[in-house]
Amino acid sequence: MTAVDVAVTGLGLVTPAGIGVQATWDGLLSGRSLAATDEQLAGLPVDISCRVTDFDAAALLGRRLSWRIDRFIQMGLVATREAVTDAGWDPTAWDGVRVAVVLGNGNGGNDQVSKDYDLLNNGRHKAISPLCITRTVANMLAGEISADVQALGPSLVTSTACASGSTAIGVARDLLVSGACDIAITGGSESVCFPMAAAGFAQMGALSTRVHDPAGACRPFDADRDGFVLGEGAGVLVLERLADAHARNALVRALVAGYGASADGYHFTSPAPEGQGVVRAIRTALADAALSTSDIDHVNTHGTSTQQNDLAEARALCSVFGTPPPVTANKSILGHSIGGAGGIEAAVTVLSLQHQTIPPTANLDCLDPDIDLDVVTKAPRSQRLRAALSNSIGFGGQNAVLAFRTP
């Protein structure tokens, strides 16, 4: 355990299961994938996604603000407002100089960039909006949120591909421990359900081609898995030092007990086959939290449904634990939101500890014989949960593991 305990006092979620924490939790407990044919991807070899279908930015944020910012910022802002309210804070009353914003994002607003390039290539440079830069650069996720809630302390965006959201939470926790801030708004947000991303990931062979059966496409750890389904969403946590949370009688949902990060140094997209980098990140997180393997009752896996990633992560877990605790894979239901995934899955891990329940993994019909994991599937599993890990693994061999425990 770190010398300074860090508490999770607020959660906010925007996912394909709906707007808000309860909608996402209910969607995960259903055990059914939310993937569907996506008309915005029509004509592409892979035209399915997990999109947030009921997200009305104008209604949620106001027409003027929603027009100025890109979708990945819109979702992050909605999740932030929910998390801050959930934590019991009023941004008009707090000392904003002591509030940090650390959020993860992998791609920025690339859909808008693609549209602006079309204008440029067609000789219509004067039609490009003067907002084309501020709508799309990744740092504006933190910049816009800092301004919205008057969080005037450290403000930054971490970009470690699919590990971005988890990296952000680890950095935010460290800022609190160091005394650089008193409150941290952290997590991740991403929207990648657009043609350029879908075409690029498909060309890499990363996406499931099960377009005839969208709801059955993402199947982590299944013998018949063939890739992930693009998703989008935001997961935001409000962190405070535990002593400060207790001083104001705040509800403490869980503790961020440890954080571990590592690099594979192996390949620009493929994970190290035995999961050596993930092993180091897990062991670092456990040591940071002063927890042993026997203390961990659950792992929320990265679980992308790709052949190599699932196998490497399973081998890493077996290397660390021998017999790993029960695991789940949220991407089977919500899709893969890239830089937003770590924030969403961290929030779900906190909810699992709070409710003493592990959500199921969708579409696991036949466990890969080379994977020796106890995967929760078909229905939620209620059991004693004292501590849990949330794993994130990104392109470039970047790994981030968070350890949470009950307060």
Coordinates of N, CA and C in Angstrom, one line a residue, residues 31-36 48 50 208-220 222 224-229 305 331-332 362-365:
G31 N -25.0 -9.2 -20.2 CA -24.2 -10.2 -20.9 C -24.3 -10.2 -22.4
R32 N -25.0 -9.2 -23.0 CA -25.2 -9.2 -24.4 C -24.4 -8.1 -25.1
S33 N -23.8 -8.5 -26.2 CA -23.0 -7.5 -27.0 C -23.9 -6.5 -27.6
L34 N -23.3 -5.2 -27.6 CA -24.1 -4.1 -28.2 C -23.6 -3.8 -29.6
A35 N -22.8 -4.6 -30.2 CA -22.4 -4.4 -31.6 C -23.5 -4.5 -32.6
A36 N -23.5 -3.6 -33.6 CA -24.5 -3.6 -34.6 C -23.9 -3.1 -35.9
I48 N -19.4 -2.8 -38.9 CA -20.1 -3.0 -37.6 C -19.3 -2.2 -36.5
C50 N -19.7 -0.7 -32.1 CA -20.5 -0.4 -30.8 C -20.5 1.1 -30.6
S208 N -12.8 -7.9 -36.1 CA -13.6 -9.1 -36.4 C -14.2 -8.8 -37.8
T209 N -14.2 -9.9 -38.6 CA -14.9 -9.8 -39.9 C -16.3 -10.5 -39.9
R210 N -16.7 -10.8 -38.7 CA -18.0 -11.5 -38.5 C -19.2 -10.5 -38.7
V211 N -19.2 -9.8 -39.9 CA -20.2 -8.8 -40.1 C -21.6 -9.3 -40.3
H212 N -21.7 -10.6 -40.6 CA -23.1 -11.2 -40.7 C -23.7 -11.4 -39.3
D213 N -22.9 -11.3 -38.3 CA -23.4 -11.6 -36.9 C -22.7 -10.6 -36.0
P214 N -23.1 -9.3 -36.1 CA -22.4 -8.3 -35.3 C -22.4 -8.5 -33.8
A215 N -23.5 -9.0 -33.2 CA -23.6 -9.2 -31.8 C -22.7 -10.4 -31.3
G216 N -22.3 -11.2 -32.3 CA -21.4 -12.4 -31.9 C -20.0 -12.2 -32.3
A217 N -19.7 -11.0 -32.8 CA -18.3 -10.7 -33.4 C -17.2 -10.7 -32.4
C218 N -17.4 -9.9 -31.3 CA -16.3 -9.8 -30.3 C -16.4 -10.9 -29.3
R219 N -15.4 -11.8 -29.2 CA -15.5 -13.0 -28.4 C -14.2 -13.3 -27.7
P220 N -13.8 -12.5 -26.7 CA -12.5 -12.7 -26.1 C -12.3 -14.1 -25.5
D222 N -12.3 -16.8 -26.8 CA -13.0 -17.9 -27.5 C -12.1 -18.5 -28.5
D224 N -12.8 -19.3 -31.4 CA -13.2 -18.8 -32.7 C -13.1 -17.3 -32.8
R225 N -12.3 -16.7 -32.0 CA -12.2 -15.2 -32.0 C -11.4 -14.8 -33.2
D226 N -11.7 -13.6 -33.8 CA -11.0 -13.1 -35.0 C -10.8 -11.6 -34.9
G227 N -10.9 -11.0 -33.8 CA -10.7 -9.5 -33.7 C -11.7 -8.8 -32.9
F228 N -11.4 -7.5 -32.7 CA -12.4 -6.7 -31.9 C -13.4 -5.9 -32.7
V229 N -14.3 -5.3 -32.1 CA -15.3 -4.4 -32.7 C -15.0 -3.0 -32.2
S305 N -10.1 -9.8 -27.9 CA -10.7 -10.8 -28.9 C -9.8 -11.0 -30.1
K331 N -15.0 -5.5 -23.2 CA -15.0 -5.2 -24.7 C -15.9 -6.1 -25.4
S332 N -16.2 -7.3 -24.9 CA -17.1 -8.2 -25.6 C -18.5 -7.7 -25.7
A362 N -19.3 -11.7 -22.9 CA -20.2 -12.2 -24.0 C -19.5 -13.1 -25.0
N363 N -20.3 -14.0 -25.6 CA -19.9 -14.7 -26.7 C -18.8 -15.8 -26.5
L364 N -18.5 -16.1 -25.3 CA -17.6 -17.2 -25.0 C -18.3 -18.5 -25.1
D365 N -18.2 -19.1 -26.2 CA -18.9 -20.4 -26.4 C -18.0 -21.6 -26.2

